[in-house]
Short mmCIF file of C-alpha atoms in Angstrom, two decimals:
data_model
loop_
_atom_site.label_atom_id
_atom_site.label_comp_id
_atom_site.label_asym_id
_atom_site.label_seq_id
_atom_site.Cartn_x
_atom_site.Cartn_y
_atom_site.Cartn_z
CA UNK I 121 16.68 -0.93 38.61
CA UNK I 122 14.99 2.21 39.33
CA UNK I 123 15.97 4.24 36.36
CA UNK I 124 14.54 1.49 33.82
CA UNK I 125 11.11 1.78 35.43
CA UNK I 126 8.44 3.33 33.72
CA UNK I 127 8.02 7.16 34.90
CA UNK I 128 11.69 7.37 35.88
CA UNK I 129 13.63 8.68 33.26
CA UNK I 130 10.92 10.11 31.43
CA UNK I 131 13.19 13.39 30.08
CA UNK I 132 15.20 10.72 27.72
CA UNK I 133 11.79 9.75 26.51
CA UNK I 134 11.28 13.30 25.89
CA UNK I 135 14.45 14.20 24.81
CA UNK I 136 14.26 11.49 22.01
CA UNK I 137 10.82 12.57 20.92
CA UNK I 138 11.88 16.03 20.36
CA UNK I 139 14.81 15.12 18.30
CA UNK I 140 12.36 12.86 16.21
CA UNK I 141 10.40 15.69 15.69
CA UNK I 142 12.98 17.80 14.45
CA UNK I 143 13.96 15.20 11.93
CA UNK I 144 10.39 14.68 10.88
CA UNK I 145 9.66 18.55 9.76
CA UNK I 146 13.29 18.61 7.83
CA UNK I 147 11.36 16.97 5.03
CA UNK I 148 8.67 19.18 4.13
CA UNK I 149 8.28 17.97 0.44
CA UNK I 150 7.59 14.98 1.45
CA UNK I 151 5.04 15.96 4.23
CA UNK I 152 2.93 17.47 1.22
CA UNK I 153 3.23 14.33 -1.35
CA UNK I 154 2.51 12.56 1.47
CA UNK I 155 -0.81 14.66 2.54
CA UNK I 156 -2.21 14.49 -1.35
CA UNK I 157 -1.55 10.74 -1.52
CA UNK I 158 -3.38 10.09 1.75
CA UNK I 159 -6.32 11.12 0.34
CA UNK I 160 -5.99 9.89 -3.19
CA UNK I 161 -7.66 6.60 -2.10
CA UNK I 162 -10.85 8.01 -0.49
CA UNK I 163 -11.30 10.53 -3.41
CA UNK I 164 -11.06 6.95 -5.72
CA UNK I 165 -13.14 5.05 -3.59
CA UNK I 166 -15.70 8.01 -3.84
CA UNK I 167 -15.72 8.02 -7.55
CA UNK I 168 -16.12 4.30 -7.61
CA UNK I 169 -19.09 3.97 -4.61
CA UNK I 170 -20.75 6.82 -6.57
CA UNK I 171 -20.61 4.51 -9.70
CA UNK I 172 -22.10 1.50 -7.94
CA UNK I 173 -25.20 3.48 -6.10
CA UNK I 174 -25.99 5.13 -9.56
CA UNK I 175 -25.82 1.41 -11.36
CA UNK I 176 -27.90 0.34 -8.42
CA UNK I 177 -30.32 3.35 -8.20
CA UNK I 178 -30.69 3.30 -4.59
CA UNK I 179 -29.80 5.77 -1.84
CA UNK I 180 -29.04 3.30 0.51
CA UNK I 181 -27.06 -0.31 0.61
CA UNK I 182 -27.51 -2.11 3.83
CA UNK I 183 -28.89 1.13 5.37
CA UNK I 184 -25.64 3.17 4.42
CA UNK I 185 -26.05 6.02 2.34
CA UNK I 186 -23.53 7.41 -0.49
CA UNK I 187 -22.83 10.37 1.76
CA UNK I 188 -22.08 7.83 4.83
CA UNK I 189 -20.05 6.01 2.85
CA UNK I 190 -18.08 8.62 1.42
CA UNK I 191 -17.14 10.06 4.91
CA UNK I 192 -16.27 6.83 5.95
CA UNK I 193 -13.35 6.14 3.87
CA UNK I 194 -12.02 9.98 4.53
CA UNK I 195 -12.37 8.71 8.16
CA UNK I 196 -10.36 5.61 7.36
CA UNK I 197 -7.70 8.27 5.88
CA UNK I 198 -7.74 9.73 9.53
CA UNK I 199 -7.22 6.88 11.07
CA UNK I 200 -4.13 5.12 9.01
CA UNK I 201 -2.49 8.68 9.37
CA UNK I 202 -2.51 7.94 12.91
CA UNK I 203 -2.45 4.10 13.47
CA UNK I 204 0.91 2.99 14.82
CA UNK I 205 3.43 1.06 12.53
CA UNK I 206 6.17 -0.42 15.00
CA UNK I 207 6.02 -3.80 13.59
CA UNK I 208 8.13 -2.60 10.46
CA UNK I 209 10.62 -0.25 12.99
CA UNK I 210 11.28 -3.63 14.75
CA UNK I 211 12.09 -5.55 11.94
CA UNK I 212 14.37 -2.93 10.61
CA UNK I 213 16.24 -2.70 14.13
CA UNK I 214 16.54 -6.60 13.66
CA UNK I 215 17.95 -6.69 10.40
CA UNK I 216 20.52 -3.76 11.25
CA UNK I 217 21.46 -4.90 14.65
CA UNK I 218 19.87 -1.49 16.36
CA UNK I 219 18.03 -3.69 18.37
CA UNK I 220 21.29 -4.84 19.94
CA UNK I 221 22.92 -1.47 20.43
CA UNK I 222 19.45 0.08 22.26
CA UNK I 223 19.85 -2.49 24.55
CA UNK I 224 23.05 -1.30 26.03
CA UNK I 225 21.22 2.14 26.14
CA UNK I 226 19.94 3.41 29.42
CA UNK I 227 16.41 3.00 27.75
CA UNK I 228 14.02 0.13 27.48
CA UNK I 229 13.89 -1.08 23.97
CA UNK I 230 10.31 -1.28 23.79
CA UNK I 231 9.86 2.16 25.42
CA UNK I 232 12.50 3.18 22.56
CA UNK I 233 9.96 2.14 20.03
CA UNK I 234 7.09 3.21 21.47
CA UNK I 235 8.32 6.69 22.28
CA UNK I 236 9.13 6.98 18.27
CA UNK I 237 5.95 5.68 17.12
CA UNK I 238 4.08 7.97 19.50
CA UNK I 239 5.99 10.88 18.33
CA UNK I 240 5.52 9.97 14.63
CA UNK I 241 1.81 9.66 15.52
CA UNK I 242 1.38 13.15 17.01
CA UNK I 243 3.60 14.58 13.85
CA UNK I 244 1.07 12.52 11.46
CA UNK I 245 -2.04 13.69 13.48
CA UNK I 246 -1.08 17.21 13.34
CA UNK I 247 0.56 17.31 9.94
CA UNK I 248 -1.76 14.46 8.07
CA UNK I 249 -4.99 13.33 9.89
CA UNK I 250 -5.96 17.04 11.12
CA UNK I 251 -5.97 18.65 7.53
CA UNK I 252 -7.93 16.04 6.18
CA UNK I 253 -10.63 16.16 8.74
CA UNK I 254 -10.60 19.77 8.31
CA UNK I 255 -11.21 19.17 4.65
CA UNK I 256 -13.91 16.65 5.44
CA UNK I 257 -15.55 19.16 7.89
CA UNK I 258 -15.69 21.76 5.35
CA UNK I 259 -16.24 20.25 1.92
CA UNK I 260 -17.98 17.21 3.15
CA UNK I 261 -19.98 19.40 5.73
CA UNK I 262 -19.22 16.28 8.57
CA UNK I 263 -21.84 16.79 11.16
CA UNK I 264 -19.72 16.81 14.26
CA UNK I 265 -21.39 17.36 18.09
CA UNK I 266 -19.70 17.36 21.18
CA UNK I 267 -21.03 13.61 21.84
CA UNK I 268 -19.51 12.40 18.23
CA UNK I 269 -16.47 14.21 18.68
CA UNK I 270 -16.04 12.98 22.16
CA UNK I 271 -16.61 9.14 20.66
CA UNK I 272 -14.30 9.77 17.83
CA UNK I 273 -11.53 10.46 20.20
CA UNK I 274 -12.51 7.52 22.56
CA UNK I 275 -12.39 4.98 19.74
CA UNK I 276 -9.24 6.27 18.19
CA UNK I 277 -7.77 5.95 21.59
CA UNK I 278 -9.13 2.24 21.52
CA UNK I 279 -7.69 1.65 17.97
CA UNK I 280 -4.27 3.24 19.02
CA UNK I 281 -3.94 0.79 21.86
CA UNK I 282 -5.13 -2.36 20.25
CA UNK I 283 -3.06 -1.25 16.93
CA UNK I 284 -0.21 -0.92 18.73
CA UNK I 285 -0.57 -4.39 20.77
CA UNK I 286 -1.08 -6.06 17.53
CA UNK I 287 2.11 -4.12 15.96
CA UNK I 288 4.28 -5.23 18.77
CA UNK I 289 2.86 -8.77 18.61
CA UNK I 290 4.12 -8.85 14.69
CA UNK I 291 7.55 -7.04 15.39
CA UNK I 292 7.97 -9.76 17.66
CA UNK I 293 8.26 -12.51 14.74
CA UNK I 294 11.35 -10.54 13.36
CA UNK I 295 13.70 -11.92 16.18
CA UNK I 296 12.75 -15.64 14.98
CA UNK I 297 12.62 -15.12 10.87
CA UNK I 298 14.89 -12.83 8.70
CA UNK I 299 12.33 -11.23 6.93
CA UNK I 300 8.76 -10.28 8.06
CA UNK I 301 7.93 -8.16 5.48
CA UNK I 302 5.20 -10.77 4.16
CA UNK I 303 3.76 -11.33 7.37
CA UNK I 304 3.14 -7.61 8.23
CA UNK I 305 1.53 -7.01 4.85
CA UNK I 306 -0.73 -10.33 5.35
CA UNK I 307 -1.47 -9.22 8.46
CA UNK I 308 -2.65 -5.84 7.02
CA UNK I 309 -4.63 -7.70 4.24
CA UNK I 310 -6.44 -9.20 6.95
CA UNK I 311 -6.95 -6.40 9.07
CA UNK I 312 -8.03 -4.28 6.65
CA UNK I 313 -10.73 -6.96 5.59
CA UNK I 314 -12.06 -8.06 8.64
CA UNK I 315 -11.72 -4.81 10.27
CA UNK I 316 -13.89 -2.80 7.52
CA UNK I 317 -11.23 -1.14 5.36
CA UNK I 318 -12.63 -2.70 2.09
CA UNK I 319 -15.91 -2.19 2.86
CA UNK I 320 -17.59 -1.29 5.82
CA UNK I 321 -19.04 -4.20 8.06
CA UNK I 322 -22.61 -3.66 7.72
CA UNK I 323 -22.24 -4.37 4.16
CA UNK I 324 -20.45 -7.36 4.67
CA UNK I 325 -22.06 -10.88 4.06
CA UNK I 326 -23.34 -12.04 7.75
CA UNK I 327 -21.19 -15.19 7.73
CA UNK I 328 -18.13 -12.62 7.42
CA UNK I 329 -19.55 -9.87 9.32
CA UNK I 330 -20.38 -12.53 12.20
CA UNK I 331 -16.47 -13.19 12.14
CA UNK I 332 -15.20 -9.87 12.56
CA UNK I 333 -17.81 -8.97 14.99
CA UNK I 334 -15.68 -11.42 17.66
CA UNK I 335 -12.43 -9.99 16.25
CA UNK I 336 -10.38 -7.08 17.37
CA UNK I 337 -9.69 -5.41 14.05
CA UNK I 338 -13.10 -3.86 14.08
CA UNK I 339 -12.09 -1.65 16.92
CA UNK I 340 -8.97 -0.72 14.27
CA UNK I 341 -11.08 0.68 11.47
CA UNK I 342 -14.72 0.15 11.61
CA UNK I 343 -15.68 1.64 14.79
CA UNK I 344 -13.46 4.89 14.55
CA UNK I 345 -14.73 5.51 11.14
CA UNK I 346 -18.33 4.73 11.63
CA UNK I 347 -18.92 6.94 14.54
CA UNK I 348 -18.80 10.56 12.28
CA UNK I 349 -20.73 8.58 9.93
CA UNK I 350 -23.93 8.04 12.43
CA UNK I 351 -23.94 3.96 11.28
CA UNK I 352 -22.65 3.59 15.04
CA UNK I 353 -24.93 4.94 17.96
CA UNK I 354 -23.22 5.66 21.14
CA UNK I 355 -24.99 3.20 22.92
CA UNK I 356 -23.95 0.66 20.55
CA UNK I 357 -20.17 1.72 20.86
CA UNK I 358 -20.46 1.53 24.67
CA UNK I 359 -21.92 -1.86 24.31
CA UNK I 360 -18.40 -2.95 22.35
CA UNK I 361 -16.38 -1.46 25.20
CA UNK I 362 -16.06 -4.56 27.06
CA UNK I 363 -14.98 -7.03 24.32
CA UNK I 364 -12.22 -4.07 23.15
CA UNK I 365 -10.84 -4.23 26.96
CA UNK I 366 -10.86 -7.94 26.70
CA UNK I 367 -9.03 -7.95 23.28
CA UNK I 368 -6.66 -5.20 24.83
CA UNK I 369 -6.09 -7.22 28.13
CA UNK I 370 -5.54 -10.56 26.43
CA UNK I 371 -3.01 -8.67 23.52
CA UNK I 372 -1.00 -6.68 26.43
CA UNK I 373 -0.79 -10.30 28.01
CA UNK I 374 0.59 -12.26 24.94
CA UNK I 375 3.30 -9.43 24.45
CA UNK I 376 4.55 -9.76 27.96
CA UNK I 377 4.69 -13.50 27.52
CA UNK I 378 6.46 -13.23 24.08
CA UNK I 379 8.57 -10.41 24.73
CA UNK I 380 10.05 -12.33 27.94
CA UNK I 381 10.97 -14.88 25.50
CA UNK I 382 12.09 -12.96 22.75
CA UNK I 383 15.04 -11.31 25.07
CA UNK I 384 16.25 -15.07 25.65
CA UNK I 385 16.41 -15.12 21.89
CA UNK I 386 17.94 -12.18 20.54
CA UNK I 387 20.67 -12.46 18.00
CA UNK I 388 21.10 -9.36 16.53
CA UNK I 389 22.06 -9.97 12.58
CA UNK I 390 23.51 -6.44 11.74
CA UNK I 391 23.09 -6.95 7.81
CA UNK W 205 23.37 -3.01 -31.93
CA UNK W 206 22.45 -6.86 -31.75
CA UNK W 207 25.64 -7.44 -30.15
CA UNK W 208 24.55 -4.81 -27.00
CA UNK W 209 21.04 -6.14 -27.26
CA UNK W 210 22.72 -9.61 -26.82
CA UNK W 211 24.45 -8.63 -24.15
CA UNK W 212 21.58 -6.96 -22.11
CA UNK W 213 19.31 -9.71 -22.50
CA UNK W 214 22.26 -11.87 -21.27
CA UNK W 215 22.58 -9.87 -18.11
CA UNK W 216 19.07 -9.51 -17.50
CA UNK W 217 18.91 -13.18 -17.56
CA UNK W 218 21.72 -13.68 -15.00
CA UNK W 219 20.07 -10.80 -12.90
CA UNK W 220 17.10 -13.04 -12.54
CA UNK W 221 18.92 -16.29 -12.10
CA UNK W 222 21.05 -14.48 -9.19
CA UNK W 223 17.83 -12.74 -7.40
CA UNK W 224 15.97 -16.21 -7.65
CA UNK W 225 18.88 -18.10 -5.88
CA UNK W 226 19.22 -14.73 -3.40
CA UNK W 227 15.55 -14.84 -2.19
CA UNK W 228 15.01 -18.92 -2.25
CA UNK W 229 17.77 -18.88 0.37
CA UNK W 230 15.48 -17.49 2.88
CA UNK W 231 12.75 -20.06 2.28
CA UNK W 232 10.78 -18.81 5.35
CA UNK W 233 10.80 -15.39 3.93
CA UNK W 234 9.89 -16.47 0.38
CA UNK W 235 6.61 -18.61 1.30
CA UNK W 236 5.54 -15.53 3.50
CA UNK W 237 5.81 -13.55 0.89
CA UNK W 238 3.87 -16.00 -1.38
CA UNK W 239 1.05 -16.50 0.70
CA UNK W 240 0.81 -12.51 1.10
CA UNK W 241 0.49 -12.59 -2.33
CA UNK W 242 -2.19 -15.15 -2.95
CA UNK W 243 -3.93 -13.20 0.13
CA UNK W 244 -3.97 -10.00 -1.51
CA UNK W 245 -5.37 -11.46 -4.93
CA UNK W 246 -8.20 -13.54 -2.87
CA UNK W 247 -9.07 -11.02 -1.13
CA UNK W 248 -9.47 -8.89 -4.25
CA UNK W 249 -11.83 -11.49 -5.56
CA UNK W 250 -13.47 -11.08 -2.39
CA UNK W 251 -14.19 -7.63 -2.76
CA UNK W 252 -15.79 -7.49 -6.10
CA UNK W 253 -17.97 -10.54 -5.37
CA UNK W 254 -19.18 -8.74 -2.24
CA UNK W 255 -19.56 -5.71 -4.25
CA UNK W 256 -21.63 -7.58 -7.17
CA UNK W 257 -23.69 -9.17 -4.50
CA UNK W 258 -24.74 -5.99 -2.76
CA UNK W 259 -25.26 -3.70 -5.85
CA UNK W 260 -25.81 -3.58 -9.80
CA UNK W 261 -21.90 -2.95 -9.43
CA UNK W 262 -20.40 -0.55 -12.31
CA UNK W 263 -23.05 0.26 -14.88
CA UNK W 264 -21.86 -1.47 -18.58
CA UNK W 265 -19.47 -3.50 -16.58
CA UNK W 266 -20.22 -7.23 -15.24
CA UNK W 267 -18.77 -9.20 -12.59
CA UNK W 268 -16.67 -11.59 -14.69
CA UNK W 269 -15.39 -8.03 -16.63
CA UNK W 270 -14.63 -6.57 -13.38
CA UNK W 271 -12.97 -9.80 -11.98
CA UNK W 272 -11.05 -9.51 -15.57
CA UNK W 273 -10.27 -5.72 -14.91
CA UNK W 274 -8.50 -6.23 -11.02
CA UNK W 275 -6.88 -9.76 -12.34
CA UNK W 276 -5.30 -7.33 -15.16
CA UNK W 277 -4.19 -4.82 -12.69
CA UNK W 278 -2.48 -6.95 -10.33
CA UNK W 279 -0.76 -8.73 -13.23
CA UNK W 280 0.60 -5.33 -14.19
CA UNK W 281 1.71 -4.18 -10.96
CA UNK W 282 3.41 -7.19 -10.27
CA UNK W 283 5.35 -7.57 -13.67
CA UNK W 284 6.50 -3.58 -13.25
CA UNK W 285 7.61 -4.63 -9.52
CA UNK W 286 9.49 -7.88 -11.17
CA UNK W 287 11.29 -5.61 -13.57
CA UNK W 288 11.91 -2.59 -11.56
CA UNK W 289 12.08 -2.22 -7.96
CA UNK W 290 11.27 1.60 -7.58
CA UNK W 291 11.95 1.57 -3.77
CA UNK W 292 15.59 0.37 -4.09
CA UNK W 293 16.47 1.80 -7.30
CA UNK W 294 15.11 5.48 -6.03
CA UNK W 295 17.74 4.67 -2.97
CA UNK W 296 20.36 3.82 -5.20
CA UNK W 297 20.05 6.90 -7.18
CA UNK W 298 20.28 9.06 -3.78
CA UNK W 299 23.35 7.39 -2.53
CA UNK W 300 25.15 7.07 -5.88
CA UNK W 301 25.00 3.70 -6.21
CA UNK W 302 24.48 3.51 -10.01
CA UNK W 303 27.99 5.14 -10.17
CA UNK W 304 29.57 1.64 -10.59
CA UNK W 305 27.22 0.88 -13.36
CA UNK W 306 27.79 3.55 -15.63
CA UNK W 307 31.43 2.44 -15.59
CA UNK W 308 30.37 -0.51 -17.13
CA UNK W 309 29.10 -1.28 -20.95
CA UNK W 310 25.65 -1.61 -20.19
CA UNK W 311 22.80 0.54 -21.59
CA UNK W 312 21.37 2.76 -18.94
CA UNK W 313 17.82 1.18 -18.97
CA UNK W 314 19.64 -2.10 -18.12
CA UNK W 315 21.08 -0.81 -15.24
CA UNK W 316 17.55 -0.14 -14.17
CA UNK W 317 16.05 -3.45 -15.28
CA UNK W 318 18.78 -5.52 -13.86
CA UNK W 319 18.63 -4.37 -10.05
CA UNK W 320 17.36 -7.09 -7.60
CA UNK W 321 14.26 -8.89 -8.59
CA UNK W 322 11.38 -9.85 -6.61
CA UNK W 323 10.63 -13.28 -7.14
CA UNK W 324 7.01 -13.39 -5.67
CA UNK W 325 5.92 -10.69 -7.77
CA UNK W 326 6.39 -13.47 -10.45
CA UNK W 327 4.10 -15.63 -8.34
CA UNK W 328 1.73 -12.61 -7.72
CA UNK W 329 1.99 -12.18 -11.66
CA UNK W 330 0.85 -15.76 -11.97
CA UNK W 331 -2.03 -15.73 -9.49
CA UNK W 332 -3.48 -12.71 -11.68
CA UNK W 333 -3.32 -14.92 -14.89
CA UNK W 334 -5.00 -17.46 -12.95
CA UNK W 335 -7.62 -15.00 -11.61
CA UNK W 336 -7.94 -13.46 -15.35
CA UNK W 337 -8.91 -16.94 -17.06
CA UNK W 338 -11.66 -17.50 -14.57
CA UNK W 339 -13.25 -13.87 -15.45
CA UNK W 340 -12.45 -14.71 -19.05
CA UNK W 341 -14.45 -17.99 -19.21
CA UNK W 342 -16.78 -16.76 -17.11
CA UNK W 343 -17.23 -13.86 -19.61
CA UNK W 344 -16.68 -15.68 -22.78
CA UNK W 345 -13.84 -14.28 -24.03
CA UNK W 346 -12.87 -15.26 -27.57
CA UNK W 347 -9.46 -15.94 -29.20
CA UNK W 348 -9.26 -12.30 -30.97
CA UNK W 349 -10.74 -10.71 -27.73
CA UNK W 350 -7.53 -12.58 -26.12
CA UNK W 351 -5.26 -11.17 -29.26
CA UNK W 352 -6.31 -8.01 -28.80
CA UNK W 353 -5.86 -7.83 -24.70
CA UNK W 354 -2.52 -9.47 -25.22
CA UNK W 355 -1.32 -6.54 -27.51
CA UNK W 356 -2.57 -4.02 -25.64
CA UNK W 357 -1.32 -5.23 -22.59
CA UNK W 358 2.11 -5.77 -23.85
CA UNK W 359 2.35 -1.88 -24.65
CA UNK W 360 0.73 -0.67 -21.88
CA UNK W 361 3.25 -2.76 -19.69
CA UNK W 362 5.99 -0.92 -21.83
CA UNK W 363 4.19 2.37 -21.13
CA UNK W 364 3.37 1.69 -17.13
CA UNK W 365 7.42 0.37 -16.58
CA UNK W 366 8.83 3.55 -18.61
CA UNK W 367 6.27 6.10 -16.53
CA UNK W 368 7.29 4.69 -13.64
CA UNK W 369 11.43 5.43 -14.63
CA UNK W 370 10.25 8.94 -15.68
CA UNK W 371 8.60 9.41 -12.56
CA UNK W 372 11.56 7.92 -10.30
CA UNK W 373 13.63 10.56 -12.67
CA UNK W 374 11.49 13.60 -12.41
CA UNK W 375 11.37 12.80 -8.21
CA UNK W 376 14.85 12.73 -7.94
CA UNK W 377 15.61 15.94 -10.17
CA UNK W 378 12.93 17.85 -8.28
CA UNK W 379 13.07 16.79 -4.78
CA UNK W 380 15.93 14.54 -4.31
CA UNK W 381 13.46 12.54 -2.86
CA UNK W 382 11.15 9.88 -3.83
CA UNK W 383 10.48 7.60 -0.98
CA UNK W 384 6.92 8.16 -1.86
CA UNK W 385 7.24 6.39 -5.12
CA UNK W 386 6.00 2.96 -4.13
CA UNK W 387 2.98 4.69 -2.67
CA UNK W 388 2.05 6.76 -6.16
CA UNK W 389 2.74 3.10 -7.80
CA UNK W 390 0.15 1.34 -5.34
CA UNK W 391 -2.36 4.62 -5.72
CA UNK W 392 -2.20 4.32 -9.24
CA UNK W 393 -2.97 0.83 -9.36
CA UNK W 394 -5.73 1.36 -7.13
CA UNK W 395 -7.31 3.99 -9.26
CA UNK W 396 -6.79 1.70 -12.61
CA UNK W 397 -8.06 -1.55 -11.01
CA UNK W 398 -12.05 0.22 -11.58
CA UNK W 399 -12.98 1.08 -15.03
CA UNK W 400 -11.89 4.84 -15.85
CA UNK W 401 -15.79 5.64 -16.70
CA UNK W 402 -16.30 5.50 -13.07
CA UNK W 403 -14.37 8.93 -12.81
CA UNK W 404 -16.55 10.83 -15.42
CA UNK W 405 -15.22 11.89 -18.86
CA UNK W 406 -11.93 13.35 -17.74
CA UNK W 407 -10.78 9.87 -16.22
CA UNK W 408 -10.20 8.32 -19.70
CA UNK W 409 -8.43 11.05 -20.61
CA UNK W 410 -6.25 11.52 -17.94
CA UNK W 411 -5.55 8.04 -17.68
CA UNK W 412 -4.92 8.01 -21.12
CA UNK W 413 -2.91 11.27 -21.97
CA UNK W 414 -1.63 12.43 -18.76
CA UNK W 415 -0.81 9.40 -16.87
CA UNK W 416 -1.03 6.73 -19.61
CA UNK W 417 -1.81 3.94 -17.35
CA UNK W 418 -5.54 2.92 -18.46
CA UNK W 419 -3.64 1.45 -21.52
CA UNK W 420 -1.82 -1.13 -19.60
CA UNK W 421 -5.23 -2.02 -17.51
CA UNK W 422 -8.56 -0.46 -18.75
CA UNK W 423 -8.19 -0.63 -22.67
CA UNK W 424 -6.98 -3.94 -22.48
CA UNK W 425 -10.04 -5.39 -20.91
CA UNK W 426 -12.38 -3.28 -23.10
CA UNK W 427 -10.58 -4.87 -26.02
CA UNK W 428 -11.20 -8.42 -24.49
CA UNK W 429 -14.67 -7.69 -23.90
CA UNK W 430 -15.41 -6.74 -27.09
CA UNK W 431 -16.32 -3.23 -25.93
CA UNK W 432 -13.94 -1.74 -28.25
CA UNK W 433 -13.39 -2.87 -31.76
CA UNK W 434 -10.56 -3.68 -34.21
CA UNK W 435 -10.07 -0.02 -35.49
CA UNK W 436 -10.03 1.45 -31.92
CA UNK W 437 -7.64 -1.39 -30.91
CA UNK W 438 -5.19 -0.47 -33.84
CA UNK W 439 -5.72 3.28 -32.99
CA UNK W 440 -4.62 2.53 -29.51
CA UNK W 441 -1.46 0.71 -30.40
CA UNK W 442 -0.47 3.40 -32.89
CA UNK W 443 -0.83 5.53 -29.64
CA UNK W 444 1.05 3.47 -27.31
CA UNK W 445 3.96 3.58 -29.53
CA UNK W 446 4.24 7.18 -30.03
CA UNK W 447 3.88 7.07 -25.96
CA UNK W 448 6.61 4.73 -25.78
CA UNK W 449 9.01 6.48 -27.69
CA UNK W 450 8.32 9.96 -26.12
CA UNK W 451 8.49 8.21 -22.92
CA UNK W 452 12.04 6.55 -23.35
CA UNK W 453 13.06 10.17 -24.80
CA UNK W 454 12.22 11.77 -21.80
CA UNK W 455 13.90 9.24 -19.29
CA UNK W 456 16.84 9.74 -21.15
CA UNK W 457 16.49 13.65 -20.89
CA UNK W 458 16.00 13.68 -17.27
CA UNK W 459 18.58 10.93 -16.57
CA UNK W 460 21.21 13.92 -17.94
CA UNK W 461 20.62 15.46 -14.31
CA UNK W 462 21.82 12.14 -12.38
CA UNK W 463 24.66 13.56 -10.33
CA UNK W 464 27.28 10.75 -9.23
CA UNK W 465 27.72 10.37 -5.32
CA UNK W 466 25.59 12.02 -2.72
CA UNK W 467 24.19 14.36 -5.53
#
């Protein structure tokens, strides 16, 4: 059983990762177009919020200036390019029967999925996230200090860990029902709304903001996006760590319990 | 000619029946996709409500006008998704999946329109109509407003569908790809769910002459709310017909580049 333990056989995952990186760079035009599409949404939001601020004749709505809100939506584009998406991969594996093939290989299925996603994350960070960040720094004059950059990286780590746990939970649904696209999309809508993807959480009505403040979704969008806007102070971020850690542990435990049941339930379709 | 039209319509009808049957085989998936569609519509409504409770909104556009515009975008994107599945059609082009259909006596456009249908898109369109009706009753839209809306919306829908087909064929011709076509559709839908005036003077020009999707969303709502008059509606309708003819011709021209097999 030793070769199945984490830490052992790491070279297998590294080789797999190298292979994935090569195949990712095979479609260079796709990369260029994806980058353009990634920045399209924040640009649309920039126009919309400029019109809203102009019609409202104010420099700040709920202490959020137009400059802050512009930065906010661009950073969401960076966050989205780094966010995991293992649920779609798992749904595809179950439908195609690929999960069954994976189980016969000397690598863990879950680790295999994680490796593929982490590799994708690395590639997307460098090719999509970083260029957007550079554009933001030079064109919107992002105020970047060592502290804010460190806190941003920390919050991105927090985002990735919690998002990964939620993604795996969503992916496990595919073992119980044929098509989980509806569940995944619905979850994305809810995460985006309660996480601050539609509007920053401090602009939401107090009742909805209160619900958001106890959910884990705020760590997936609002916190990483707000740190660089200055809307969230370092002390606020640190005070949220226990809640983030609690959510991570709870989601991790839920993943372990569900995966142990899923393994007994595996029924590859192969359609 | 009318024999061909009858045959194509019958084929379109049959493709819908089989899609309905196929999709309803998986009832849980169907229910989940339907719930997802309605959650999306509800969140759009919530977003506009929050936006207008926080601010004065967008100049010249009341809360109900914005609901109508958002609903129109929801209806059009679902109608387009129902008529043409951009993703699966793109895949079909790449792997030569059209070959077998090209040997049959079906018109080229019908090959694209007769593909698998997303029944939940129809549900989304109905949800959009409900939201539109709510917005229209709040804005006090009259019968003439609805008539102007219906005319421009119908023409705009044809433009949107033909535009997506042209984009699909352009992506195939230029890059032999197009896995990102769904993204383009979603971004264009996102861009046109706000009044084009937010993009300055260049916005209406771009979304009328270069990416003519404003005709399907922005102008119909402007007609419904009385922001444009009968003369402007007639001019837009005439312009839409010209765009439809141009897009149709461009599509057939681009389709000549389709190569069989793994092209």
